[in-house]
GROMACS .gro file of C-alpha atoms in nm:
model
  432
    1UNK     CA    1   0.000   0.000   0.000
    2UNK     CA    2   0.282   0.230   0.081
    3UNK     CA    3   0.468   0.170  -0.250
    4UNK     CA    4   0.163   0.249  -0.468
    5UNK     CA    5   0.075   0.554  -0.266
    6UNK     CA    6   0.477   0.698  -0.309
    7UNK     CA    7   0.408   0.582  -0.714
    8UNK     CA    8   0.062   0.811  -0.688
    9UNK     CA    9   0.255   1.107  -0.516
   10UNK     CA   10   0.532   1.049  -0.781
   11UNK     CA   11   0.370   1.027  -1.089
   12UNK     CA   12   0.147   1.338  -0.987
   13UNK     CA   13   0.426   1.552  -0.908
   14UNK     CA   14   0.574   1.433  -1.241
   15UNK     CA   15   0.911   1.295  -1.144
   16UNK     CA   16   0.877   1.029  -1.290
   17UNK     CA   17   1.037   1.018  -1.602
   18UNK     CA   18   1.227   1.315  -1.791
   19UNK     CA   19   0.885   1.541  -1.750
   20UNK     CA   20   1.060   1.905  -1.724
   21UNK     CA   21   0.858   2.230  -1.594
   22UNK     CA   22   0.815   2.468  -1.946
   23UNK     CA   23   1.026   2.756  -2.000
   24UNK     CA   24   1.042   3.081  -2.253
   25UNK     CA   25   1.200   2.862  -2.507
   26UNK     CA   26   0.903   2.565  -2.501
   27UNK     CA   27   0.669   2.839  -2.532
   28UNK     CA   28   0.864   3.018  -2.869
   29UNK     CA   29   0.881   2.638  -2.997
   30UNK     CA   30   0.516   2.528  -2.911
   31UNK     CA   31   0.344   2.838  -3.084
   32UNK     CA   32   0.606   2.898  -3.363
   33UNK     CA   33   0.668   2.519  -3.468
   34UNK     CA   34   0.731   2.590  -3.872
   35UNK     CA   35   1.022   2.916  -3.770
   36UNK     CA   36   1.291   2.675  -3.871
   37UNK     CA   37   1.129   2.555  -4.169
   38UNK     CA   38   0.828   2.332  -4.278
   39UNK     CA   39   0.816   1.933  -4.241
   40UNK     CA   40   0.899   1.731  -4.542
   41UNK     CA   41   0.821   1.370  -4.707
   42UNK     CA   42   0.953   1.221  -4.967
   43UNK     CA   43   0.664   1.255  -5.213
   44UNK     CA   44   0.446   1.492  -5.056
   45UNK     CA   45   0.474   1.841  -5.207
   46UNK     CA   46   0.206   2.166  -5.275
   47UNK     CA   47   0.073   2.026  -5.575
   48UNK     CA   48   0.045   1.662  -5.552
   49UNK     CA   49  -0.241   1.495  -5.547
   50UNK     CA   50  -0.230   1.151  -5.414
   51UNK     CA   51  -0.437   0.836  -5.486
   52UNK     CA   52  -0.468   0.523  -5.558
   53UNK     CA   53  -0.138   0.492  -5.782
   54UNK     CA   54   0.085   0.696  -5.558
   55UNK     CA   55  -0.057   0.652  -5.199
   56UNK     CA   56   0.216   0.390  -5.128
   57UNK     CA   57   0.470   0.631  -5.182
   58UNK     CA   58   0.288   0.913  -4.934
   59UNK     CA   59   0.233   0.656  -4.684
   60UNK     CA   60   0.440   0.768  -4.409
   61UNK     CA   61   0.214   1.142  -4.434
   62UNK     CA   62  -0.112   0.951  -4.400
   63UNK     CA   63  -0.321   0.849  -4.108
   64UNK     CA   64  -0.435   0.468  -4.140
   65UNK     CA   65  -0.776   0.476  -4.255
   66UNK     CA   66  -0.680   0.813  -4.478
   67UNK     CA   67  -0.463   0.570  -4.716
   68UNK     CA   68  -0.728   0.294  -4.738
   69UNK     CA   69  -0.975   0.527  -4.843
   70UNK     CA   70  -0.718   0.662  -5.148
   71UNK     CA   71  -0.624   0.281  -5.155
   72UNK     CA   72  -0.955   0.160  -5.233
   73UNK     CA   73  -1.027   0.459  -5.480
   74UNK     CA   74  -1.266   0.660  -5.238
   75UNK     CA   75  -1.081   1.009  -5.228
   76UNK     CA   76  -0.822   1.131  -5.366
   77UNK     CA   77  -0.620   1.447  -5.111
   78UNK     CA   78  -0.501   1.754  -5.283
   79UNK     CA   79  -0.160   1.843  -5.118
   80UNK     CA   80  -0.119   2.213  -5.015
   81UNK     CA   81   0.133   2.442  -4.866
   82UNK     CA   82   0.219   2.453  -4.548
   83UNK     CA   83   0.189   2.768  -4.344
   84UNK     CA   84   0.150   2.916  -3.968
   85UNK     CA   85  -0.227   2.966  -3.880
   86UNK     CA   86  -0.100   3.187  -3.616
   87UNK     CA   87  -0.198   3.263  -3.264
   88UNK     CA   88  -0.390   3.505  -3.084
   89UNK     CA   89  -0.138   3.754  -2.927
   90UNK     CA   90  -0.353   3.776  -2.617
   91UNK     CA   91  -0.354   3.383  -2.611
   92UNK     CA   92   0.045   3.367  -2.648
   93UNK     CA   93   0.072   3.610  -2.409
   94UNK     CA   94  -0.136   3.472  -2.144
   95UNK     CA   95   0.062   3.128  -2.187
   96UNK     CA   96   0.425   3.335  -2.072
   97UNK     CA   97   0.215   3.523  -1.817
   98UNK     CA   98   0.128   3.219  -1.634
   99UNK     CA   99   0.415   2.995  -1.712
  100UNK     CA  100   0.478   2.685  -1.523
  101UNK     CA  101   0.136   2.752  -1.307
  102UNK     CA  102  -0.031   2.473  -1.409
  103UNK     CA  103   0.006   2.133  -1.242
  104UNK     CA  104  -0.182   1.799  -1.273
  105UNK     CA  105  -0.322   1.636  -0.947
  106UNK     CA  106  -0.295   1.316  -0.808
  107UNK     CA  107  -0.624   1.212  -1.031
  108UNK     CA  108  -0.658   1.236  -1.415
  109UNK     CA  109  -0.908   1.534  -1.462
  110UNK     CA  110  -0.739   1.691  -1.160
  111UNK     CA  111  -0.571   2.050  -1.290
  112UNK     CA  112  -0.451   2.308  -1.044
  113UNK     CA  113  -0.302   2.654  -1.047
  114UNK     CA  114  -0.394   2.689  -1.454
  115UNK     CA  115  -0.508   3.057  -1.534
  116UNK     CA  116  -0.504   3.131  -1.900
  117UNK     CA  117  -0.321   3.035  -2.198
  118UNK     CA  118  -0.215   2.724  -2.267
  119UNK     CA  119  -0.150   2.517  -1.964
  120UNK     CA  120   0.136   2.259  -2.060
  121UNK     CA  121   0.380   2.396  -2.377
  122UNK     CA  122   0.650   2.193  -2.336
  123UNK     CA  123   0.719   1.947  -2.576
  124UNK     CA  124   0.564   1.566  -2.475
  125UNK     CA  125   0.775   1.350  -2.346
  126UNK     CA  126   0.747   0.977  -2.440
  127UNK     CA  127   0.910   0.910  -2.085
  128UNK     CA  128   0.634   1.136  -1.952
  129UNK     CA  129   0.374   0.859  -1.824
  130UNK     CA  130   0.146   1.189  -1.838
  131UNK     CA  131   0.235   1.312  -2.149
  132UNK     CA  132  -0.076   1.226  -2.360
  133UNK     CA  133  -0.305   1.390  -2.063
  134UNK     CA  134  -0.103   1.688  -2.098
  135UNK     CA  135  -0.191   1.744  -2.442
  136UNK     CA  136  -0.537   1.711  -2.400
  137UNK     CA  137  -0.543   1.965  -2.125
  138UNK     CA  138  -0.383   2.194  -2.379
  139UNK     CA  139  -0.680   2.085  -2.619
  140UNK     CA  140  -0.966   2.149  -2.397
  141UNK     CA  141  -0.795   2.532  -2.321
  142UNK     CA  142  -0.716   2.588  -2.635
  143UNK     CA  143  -0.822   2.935  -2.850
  144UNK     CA  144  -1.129   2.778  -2.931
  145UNK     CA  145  -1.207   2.968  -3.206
  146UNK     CA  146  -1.193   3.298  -2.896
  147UNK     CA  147  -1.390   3.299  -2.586
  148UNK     CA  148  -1.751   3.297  -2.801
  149UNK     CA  149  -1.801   3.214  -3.156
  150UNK     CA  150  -2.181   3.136  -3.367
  151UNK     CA  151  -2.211   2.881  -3.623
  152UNK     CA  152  -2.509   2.976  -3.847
  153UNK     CA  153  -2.583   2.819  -4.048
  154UNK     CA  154  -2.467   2.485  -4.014
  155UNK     CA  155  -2.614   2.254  -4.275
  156UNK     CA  156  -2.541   1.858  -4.212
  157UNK     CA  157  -2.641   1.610  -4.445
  158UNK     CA  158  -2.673   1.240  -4.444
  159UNK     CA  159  -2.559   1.005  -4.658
  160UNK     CA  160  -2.548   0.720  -4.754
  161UNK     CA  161  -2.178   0.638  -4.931
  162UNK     CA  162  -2.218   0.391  -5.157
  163UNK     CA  163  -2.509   0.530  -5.345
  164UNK     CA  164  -2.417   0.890  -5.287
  165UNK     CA  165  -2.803   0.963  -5.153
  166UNK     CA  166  -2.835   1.253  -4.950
  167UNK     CA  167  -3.112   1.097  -4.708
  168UNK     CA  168  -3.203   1.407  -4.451
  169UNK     CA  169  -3.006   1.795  -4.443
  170UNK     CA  170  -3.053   1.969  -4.119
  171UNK     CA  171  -3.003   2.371  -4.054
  172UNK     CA  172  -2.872   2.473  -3.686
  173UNK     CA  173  -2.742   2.724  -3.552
  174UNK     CA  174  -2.474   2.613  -3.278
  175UNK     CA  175  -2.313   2.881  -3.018
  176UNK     CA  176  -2.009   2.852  -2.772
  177UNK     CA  177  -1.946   3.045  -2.495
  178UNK     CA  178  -1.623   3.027  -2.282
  179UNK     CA  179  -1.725   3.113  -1.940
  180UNK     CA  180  -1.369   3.133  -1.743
  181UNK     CA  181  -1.034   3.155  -1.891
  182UNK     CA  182  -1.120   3.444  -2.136
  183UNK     CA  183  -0.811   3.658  -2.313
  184UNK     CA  184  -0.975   3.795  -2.619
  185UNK     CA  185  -1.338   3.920  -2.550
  186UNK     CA  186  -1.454   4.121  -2.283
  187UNK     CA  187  -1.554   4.024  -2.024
  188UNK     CA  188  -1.222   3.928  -1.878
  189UNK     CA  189  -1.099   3.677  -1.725
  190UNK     CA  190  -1.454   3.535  -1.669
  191UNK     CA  191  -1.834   3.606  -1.730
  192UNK     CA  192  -2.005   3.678  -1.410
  193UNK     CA  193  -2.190   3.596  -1.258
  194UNK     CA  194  -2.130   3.249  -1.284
  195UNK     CA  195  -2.258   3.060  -0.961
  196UNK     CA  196  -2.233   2.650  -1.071
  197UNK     CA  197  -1.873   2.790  -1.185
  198UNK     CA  198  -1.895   2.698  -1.549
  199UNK     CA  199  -1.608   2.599  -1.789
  200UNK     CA  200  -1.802   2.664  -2.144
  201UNK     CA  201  -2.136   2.627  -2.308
  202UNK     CA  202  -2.258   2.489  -2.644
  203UNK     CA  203  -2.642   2.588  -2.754
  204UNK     CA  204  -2.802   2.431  -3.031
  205UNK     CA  205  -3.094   2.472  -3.230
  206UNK     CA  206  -3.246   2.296  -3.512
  207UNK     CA  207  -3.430   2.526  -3.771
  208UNK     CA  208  -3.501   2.246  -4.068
  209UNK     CA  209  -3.641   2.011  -4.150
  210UNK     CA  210  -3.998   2.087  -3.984
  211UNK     CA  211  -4.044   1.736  -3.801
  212UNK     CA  212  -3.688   1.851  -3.578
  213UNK     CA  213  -3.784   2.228  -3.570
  214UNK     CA  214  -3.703   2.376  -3.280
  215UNK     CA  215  -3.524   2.139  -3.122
  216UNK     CA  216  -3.240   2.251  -2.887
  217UNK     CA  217  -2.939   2.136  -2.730
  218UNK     CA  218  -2.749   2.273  -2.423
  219UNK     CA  219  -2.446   2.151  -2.283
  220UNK     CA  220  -2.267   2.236  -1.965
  221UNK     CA  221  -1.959   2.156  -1.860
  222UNK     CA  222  -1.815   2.276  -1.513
  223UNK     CA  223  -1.510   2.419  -1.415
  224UNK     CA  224  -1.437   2.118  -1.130
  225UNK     CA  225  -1.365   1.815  -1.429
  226UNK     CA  226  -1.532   1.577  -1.146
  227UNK     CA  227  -1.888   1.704  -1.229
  228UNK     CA  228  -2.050   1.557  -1.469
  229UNK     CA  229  -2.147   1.763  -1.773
  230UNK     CA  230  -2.513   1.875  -1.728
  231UNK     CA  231  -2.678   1.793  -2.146
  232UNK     CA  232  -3.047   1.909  -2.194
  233UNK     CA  233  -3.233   1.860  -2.465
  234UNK     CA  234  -3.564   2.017  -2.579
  235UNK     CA  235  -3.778   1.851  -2.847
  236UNK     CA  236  -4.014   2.054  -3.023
  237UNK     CA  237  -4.302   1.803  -3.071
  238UNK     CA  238  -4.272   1.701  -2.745
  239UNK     CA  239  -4.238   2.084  -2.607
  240UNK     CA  240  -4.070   1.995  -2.265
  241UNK     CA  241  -3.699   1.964  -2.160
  242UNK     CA  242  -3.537   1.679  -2.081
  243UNK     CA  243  -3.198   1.647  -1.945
  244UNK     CA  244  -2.995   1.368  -2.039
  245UNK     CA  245  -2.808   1.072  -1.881
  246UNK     CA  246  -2.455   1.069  -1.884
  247UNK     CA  247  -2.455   0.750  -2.156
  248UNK     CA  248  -2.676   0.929  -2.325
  249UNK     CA  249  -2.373   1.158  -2.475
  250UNK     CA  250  -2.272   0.831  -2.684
  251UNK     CA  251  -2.651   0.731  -2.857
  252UNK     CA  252  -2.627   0.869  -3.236
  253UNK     CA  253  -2.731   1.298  -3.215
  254UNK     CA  254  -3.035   1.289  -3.438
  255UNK     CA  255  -3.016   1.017  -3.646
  256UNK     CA  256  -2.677   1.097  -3.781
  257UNK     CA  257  -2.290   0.939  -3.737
  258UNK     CA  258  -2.195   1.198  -3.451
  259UNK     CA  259  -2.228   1.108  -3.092
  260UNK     CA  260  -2.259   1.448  -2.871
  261UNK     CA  261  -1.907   1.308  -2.701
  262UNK     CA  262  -1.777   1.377  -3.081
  263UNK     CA  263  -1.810   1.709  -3.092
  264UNK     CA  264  -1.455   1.889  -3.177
  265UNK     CA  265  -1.315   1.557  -3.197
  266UNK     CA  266  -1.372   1.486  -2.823
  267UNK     CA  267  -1.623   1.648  -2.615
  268UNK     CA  268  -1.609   1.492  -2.294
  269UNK     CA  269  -1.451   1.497  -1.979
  270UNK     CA  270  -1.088   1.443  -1.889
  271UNK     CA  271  -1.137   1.197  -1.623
  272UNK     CA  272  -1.333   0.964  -1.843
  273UNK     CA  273  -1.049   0.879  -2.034
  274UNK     CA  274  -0.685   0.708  -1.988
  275UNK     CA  275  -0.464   0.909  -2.220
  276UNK     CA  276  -0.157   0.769  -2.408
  277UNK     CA  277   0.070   0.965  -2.626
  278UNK     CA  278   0.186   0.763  -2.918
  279UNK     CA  279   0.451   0.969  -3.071
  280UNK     CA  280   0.512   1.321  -3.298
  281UNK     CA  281   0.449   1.238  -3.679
  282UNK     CA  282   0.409   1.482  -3.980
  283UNK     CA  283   0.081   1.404  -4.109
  284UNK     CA  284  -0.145   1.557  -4.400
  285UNK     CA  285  -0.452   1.736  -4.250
  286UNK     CA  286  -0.699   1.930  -4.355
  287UNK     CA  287  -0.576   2.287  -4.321
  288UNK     CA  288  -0.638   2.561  -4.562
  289UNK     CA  289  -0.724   2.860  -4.673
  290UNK     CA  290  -1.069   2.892  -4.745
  291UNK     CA  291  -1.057   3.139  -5.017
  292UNK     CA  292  -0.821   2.942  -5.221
  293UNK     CA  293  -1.055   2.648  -5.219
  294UNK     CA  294  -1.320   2.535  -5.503
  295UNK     CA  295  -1.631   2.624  -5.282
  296UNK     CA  296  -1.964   2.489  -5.342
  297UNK     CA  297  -2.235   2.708  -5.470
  298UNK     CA  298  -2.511   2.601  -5.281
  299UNK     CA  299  -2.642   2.618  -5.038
  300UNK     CA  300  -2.626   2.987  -5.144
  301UNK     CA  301  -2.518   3.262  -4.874
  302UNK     CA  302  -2.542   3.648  -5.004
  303UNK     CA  303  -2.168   3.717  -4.871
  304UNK     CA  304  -2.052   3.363  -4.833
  305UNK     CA  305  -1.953   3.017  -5.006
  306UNK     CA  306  -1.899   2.680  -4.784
  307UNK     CA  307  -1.630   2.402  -4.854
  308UNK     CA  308  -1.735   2.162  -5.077
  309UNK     CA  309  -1.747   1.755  -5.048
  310UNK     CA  310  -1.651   1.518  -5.281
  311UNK     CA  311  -1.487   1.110  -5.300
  312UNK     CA  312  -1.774   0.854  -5.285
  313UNK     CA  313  -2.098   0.929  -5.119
  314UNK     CA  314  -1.935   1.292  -5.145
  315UNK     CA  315  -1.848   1.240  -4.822
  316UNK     CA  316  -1.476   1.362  -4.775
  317UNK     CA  317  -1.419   1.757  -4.780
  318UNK     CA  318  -1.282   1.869  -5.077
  319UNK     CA  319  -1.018   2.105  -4.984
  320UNK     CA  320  -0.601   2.095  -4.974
  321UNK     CA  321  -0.426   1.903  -4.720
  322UNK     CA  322  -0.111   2.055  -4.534
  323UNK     CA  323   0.165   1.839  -4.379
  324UNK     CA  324   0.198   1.930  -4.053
  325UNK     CA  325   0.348   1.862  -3.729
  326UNK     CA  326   0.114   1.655  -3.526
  327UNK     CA  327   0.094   1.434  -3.180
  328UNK     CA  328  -0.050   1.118  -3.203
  329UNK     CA  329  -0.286   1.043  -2.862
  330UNK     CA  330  -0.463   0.729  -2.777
  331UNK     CA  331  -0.780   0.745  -2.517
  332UNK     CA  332  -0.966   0.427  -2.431
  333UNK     CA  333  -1.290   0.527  -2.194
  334UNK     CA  334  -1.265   0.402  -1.864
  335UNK     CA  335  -1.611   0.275  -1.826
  336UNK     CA  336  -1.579  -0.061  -1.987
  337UNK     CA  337  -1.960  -0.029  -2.113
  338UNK     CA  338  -1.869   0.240  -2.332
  339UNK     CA  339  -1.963   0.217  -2.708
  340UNK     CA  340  -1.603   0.238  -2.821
  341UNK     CA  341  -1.274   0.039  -2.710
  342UNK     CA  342  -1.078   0.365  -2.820
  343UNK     CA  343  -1.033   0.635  -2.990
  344UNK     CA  344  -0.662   0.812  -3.144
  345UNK     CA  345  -0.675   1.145  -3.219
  346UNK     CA  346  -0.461   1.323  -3.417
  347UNK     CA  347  -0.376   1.667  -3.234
  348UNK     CA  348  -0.228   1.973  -3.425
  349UNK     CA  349   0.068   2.065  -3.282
  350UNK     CA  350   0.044   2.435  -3.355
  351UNK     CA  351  -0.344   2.461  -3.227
  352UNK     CA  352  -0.432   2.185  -3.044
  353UNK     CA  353  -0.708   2.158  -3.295
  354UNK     CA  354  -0.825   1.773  -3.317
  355UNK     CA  355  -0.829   1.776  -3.713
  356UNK     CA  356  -0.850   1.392  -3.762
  357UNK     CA  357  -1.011   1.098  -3.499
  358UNK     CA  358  -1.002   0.738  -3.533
  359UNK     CA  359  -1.274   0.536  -3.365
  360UNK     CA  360  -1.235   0.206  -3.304
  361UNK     CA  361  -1.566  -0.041  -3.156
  362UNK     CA  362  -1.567  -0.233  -2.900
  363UNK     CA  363  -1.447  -0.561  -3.062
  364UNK     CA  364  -1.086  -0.334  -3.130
  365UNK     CA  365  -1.212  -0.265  -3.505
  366UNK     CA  366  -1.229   0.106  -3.675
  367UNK     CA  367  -1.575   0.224  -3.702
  368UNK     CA  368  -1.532   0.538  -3.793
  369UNK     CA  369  -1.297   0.821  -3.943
  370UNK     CA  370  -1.375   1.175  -3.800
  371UNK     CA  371  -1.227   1.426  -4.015
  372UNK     CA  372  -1.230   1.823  -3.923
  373UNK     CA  373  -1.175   2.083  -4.201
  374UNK     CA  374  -0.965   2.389  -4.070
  375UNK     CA  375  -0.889   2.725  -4.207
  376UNK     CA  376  -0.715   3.026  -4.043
  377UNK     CA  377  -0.915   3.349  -3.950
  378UNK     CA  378  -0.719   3.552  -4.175
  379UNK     CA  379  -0.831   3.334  -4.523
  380UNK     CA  380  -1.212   3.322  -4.375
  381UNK     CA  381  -1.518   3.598  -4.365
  382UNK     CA  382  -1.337   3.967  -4.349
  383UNK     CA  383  -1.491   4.038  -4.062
  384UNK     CA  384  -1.299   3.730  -3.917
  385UNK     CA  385  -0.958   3.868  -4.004
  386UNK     CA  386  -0.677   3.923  -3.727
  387UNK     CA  387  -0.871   3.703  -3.454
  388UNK     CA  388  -0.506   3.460  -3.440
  389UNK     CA  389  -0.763   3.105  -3.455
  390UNK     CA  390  -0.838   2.832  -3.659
  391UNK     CA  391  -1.154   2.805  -3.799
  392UNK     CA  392  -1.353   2.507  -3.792
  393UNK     CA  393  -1.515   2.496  -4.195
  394UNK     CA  394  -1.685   2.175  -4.156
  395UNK     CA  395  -1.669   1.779  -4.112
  396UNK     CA  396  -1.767   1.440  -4.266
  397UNK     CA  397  -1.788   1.141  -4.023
  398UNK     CA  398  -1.754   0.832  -4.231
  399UNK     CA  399  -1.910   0.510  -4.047
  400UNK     CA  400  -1.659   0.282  -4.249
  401UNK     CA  401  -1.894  -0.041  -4.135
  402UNK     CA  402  -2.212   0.087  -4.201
  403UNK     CA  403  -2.113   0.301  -4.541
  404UNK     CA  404  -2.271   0.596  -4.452
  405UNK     CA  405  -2.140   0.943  -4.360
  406UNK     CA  406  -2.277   1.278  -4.188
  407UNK     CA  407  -2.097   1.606  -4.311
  408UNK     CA  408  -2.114   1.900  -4.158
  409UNK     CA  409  -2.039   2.297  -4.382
  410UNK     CA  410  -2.003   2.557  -4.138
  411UNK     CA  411  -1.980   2.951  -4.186
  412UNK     CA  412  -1.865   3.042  -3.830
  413UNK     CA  413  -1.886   3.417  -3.728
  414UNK     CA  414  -1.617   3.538  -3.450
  415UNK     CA  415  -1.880   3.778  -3.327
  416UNK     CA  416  -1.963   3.809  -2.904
  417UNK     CA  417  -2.256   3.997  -2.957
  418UNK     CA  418  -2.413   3.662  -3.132
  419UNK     CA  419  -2.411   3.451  -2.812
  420UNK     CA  420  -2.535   3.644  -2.525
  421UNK     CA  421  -2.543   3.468  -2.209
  422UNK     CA  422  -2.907   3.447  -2.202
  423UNK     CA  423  -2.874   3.156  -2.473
  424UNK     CA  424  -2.730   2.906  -2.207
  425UNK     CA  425  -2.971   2.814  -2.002
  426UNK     CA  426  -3.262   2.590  -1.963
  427UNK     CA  427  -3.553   2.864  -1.903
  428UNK     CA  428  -3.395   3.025  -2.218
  429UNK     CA  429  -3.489   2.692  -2.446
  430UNK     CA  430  -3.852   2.661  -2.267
  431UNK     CA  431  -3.926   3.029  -2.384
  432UNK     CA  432  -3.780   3.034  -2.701
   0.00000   0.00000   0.00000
């Protein structure tokens, strides 16, 4: 008992292993990772486009289930150039302001001392038996497209992949608010009040097709990573609120191939997880510029054009891949009950964005390929320009079992004034 209680104490103080407190220099390196110069593959340049007759050769750029899908002819990826998406300056600085004040607890999901910024940028360490949770603290405080941002609209469409039919297309509108933490918007550091001590809210709302009209979504989650997320939903035929079991987060979100836990590429809590970093790679993601892509022209927008999709079912997005420097982590739930055995995300290194997630059932097979199209602020809506974030432009989760996908185009607006606090709460979805 006394040996694994000294392990506990040692492993939470982080001696064990070559973990190292972060200093200026981590911080230059973790938010300026292409100042020495870009990665490189043999075979993957601006330019190329790979598939089925060259993927071999590109291998080594390419997530697992990214190369069978060019393998088996699905998709083909459009190499691009690869650039800095660039930081908030009020994020960056907030990171050196706050420098080594962030410390994990005895507990995963335990995080003390943390401020603003990002919590943890040092470098992972593979002798670091806490290097994967790390990273994923640094994902769930990450710029977040700024403290609020508005998706509206967000059309998602289902489909099924080997017929390319387009069986159901939604229309939300989906708002974020970041509660505590806050460096760009006022108010700052926090929105008060804020009695149940809120981390950040998402609020939903389905405006097509008329049998979903009007149904909403709200989800919590709470400063203190032991509480569980509070998740209401509000169906409009049934016109009452119901708030949702904690499983609940993993059933299918209307009909489609996302599981509320999806969201962003991981939407949960930190403690439900065991985190495992697998390694730095340079992988091909899908980072661009949005206006240097072919955009669709519908679904028409006055001052606007969304990504388009393409590949079979037109279910991948159809935009230029960058290689860039990324950390490989594994998370397997620790409720053995859970829907999935695991899941390995593939974490921008520059962001923290989750660009690309592998999900894997419970019998240890992939089930499906999340894939998260990203564009920097500066290449988006005008009105976007100098906000230092990456964009989320859309998705397409591909259900590689079932052939089917659900894809997601997005036309995000960095604007406060869009998600008032009044959104995020449960009286607010009763009266609207």
């Amino acid at each position: 008992m006394k040996m694994r209680t000294m392990t506990s104490m040692l492993l939470a103080a982080g001696a064990i292993g070559t973990a190292q407190a972060a200093t200026e220099a981590d911080v230059d390196k973790s938010f300026g990772p292409y100042k020495g110069g870009v990665p490189t593959v043999a075979g993957v340049k601006p330019g190329v486009v790979i598939d089925k007759n060259n993927v071999e050769a590109a291998k080594a750029a390419l997530i697992p289930s990214m190369a069978q899908f060019i393998k088996s002819g699905q998709t083909t990826l459009a190499v691009g150039e690869t650039y800095s998406f660039g930081i908030s300056r009020n994020y960056i600085d907030a990171t050196r302001k706050n420098l080594g004040k962030a410390s994990l607890g005895a507990n995963v999901g335990d995080l003390s001392g943390f401020v603003a910024g990002r919590p943890f940028p040092q470098e992972p360490d593979a002798k670091d038996p806490r290097a994967g949770e790390k990273v994923f603290w640094n994902f769930q405080h990450n710029n977040r497209i700024g403290d609020s941002y508005t998706i509206w609209p967000w059309y998602m469409e289902y489909k099924n992949m080997a017929s390319g039919k387009v069986e159901r297309t939604l229309k939300q509108e989906y708002h974020i608010i970041q509660w505590k933490h806050r460096v760009d918007q006022e108010p700052r550091p926090e929105v008060e009040p804020n009695p149940s001590q809120l981390l950040r809210s998402g609020y939903l709302k389905v405006h097509e097709p008329q049998d979903l009209k009007d149904t909403q979504l709200l989800i919590s989650r709470f400063s203190d990573d032991a509480k569980l997320d509070e998740v209401y939903l509000y169906l409009g035929f049934q016109r009452r609120v119901r708030r949702l079991a904690s499983n609940q987060i993993t059933d299918p979100f209307l009909g489609s191939d996302l599981m509320v836990e999806d969201f962003e590429g991981y939407n949960g809590r930190m403690r439900d997880m065991k985190w495992e970093y697998k390694g730095t790679r340079d992988l091909l993601v899908p980072f661009y510029a949005h206006n240097k892509q072919k955009l669709a022209d519908e679904p028409k927008e006055a001052d606007f054009k969304f990504i388009d999709f393409g590949g079979e079912g037109a279910c991948f997005p159809n935009v230029t891949w960058q290689l860039r420097k990324t950390y490989v982590i594994e998370s397997v739930p620790v409720n053995p009950d859970h829907v999935i055995s695991k899941r390995v995300h593939y974490v921008d290194a520059e962001t923290y964005a989750l660009s690309l997630n592998e999900i894997y059932d419970r019998k240890g097979e992939l089930w499906k390929t999340f894939i998260i199209a990203y564009t920097d602020s500066e290449s988006h809506m005008p009105k976007n320009a100098g906000r230092g974030v990456a964009i989320n432009d859309g998705f397409a989760i591909i259900d590689v079992q079932a052939k089917h996908c659900s894809t997601g185009k997005f036309k995000v607006h960095l604007d406060q004034e869009m998600s008032p606090t009044k959104l995020f709460s449960v009286q607010y979805m009763r009266g609207s």
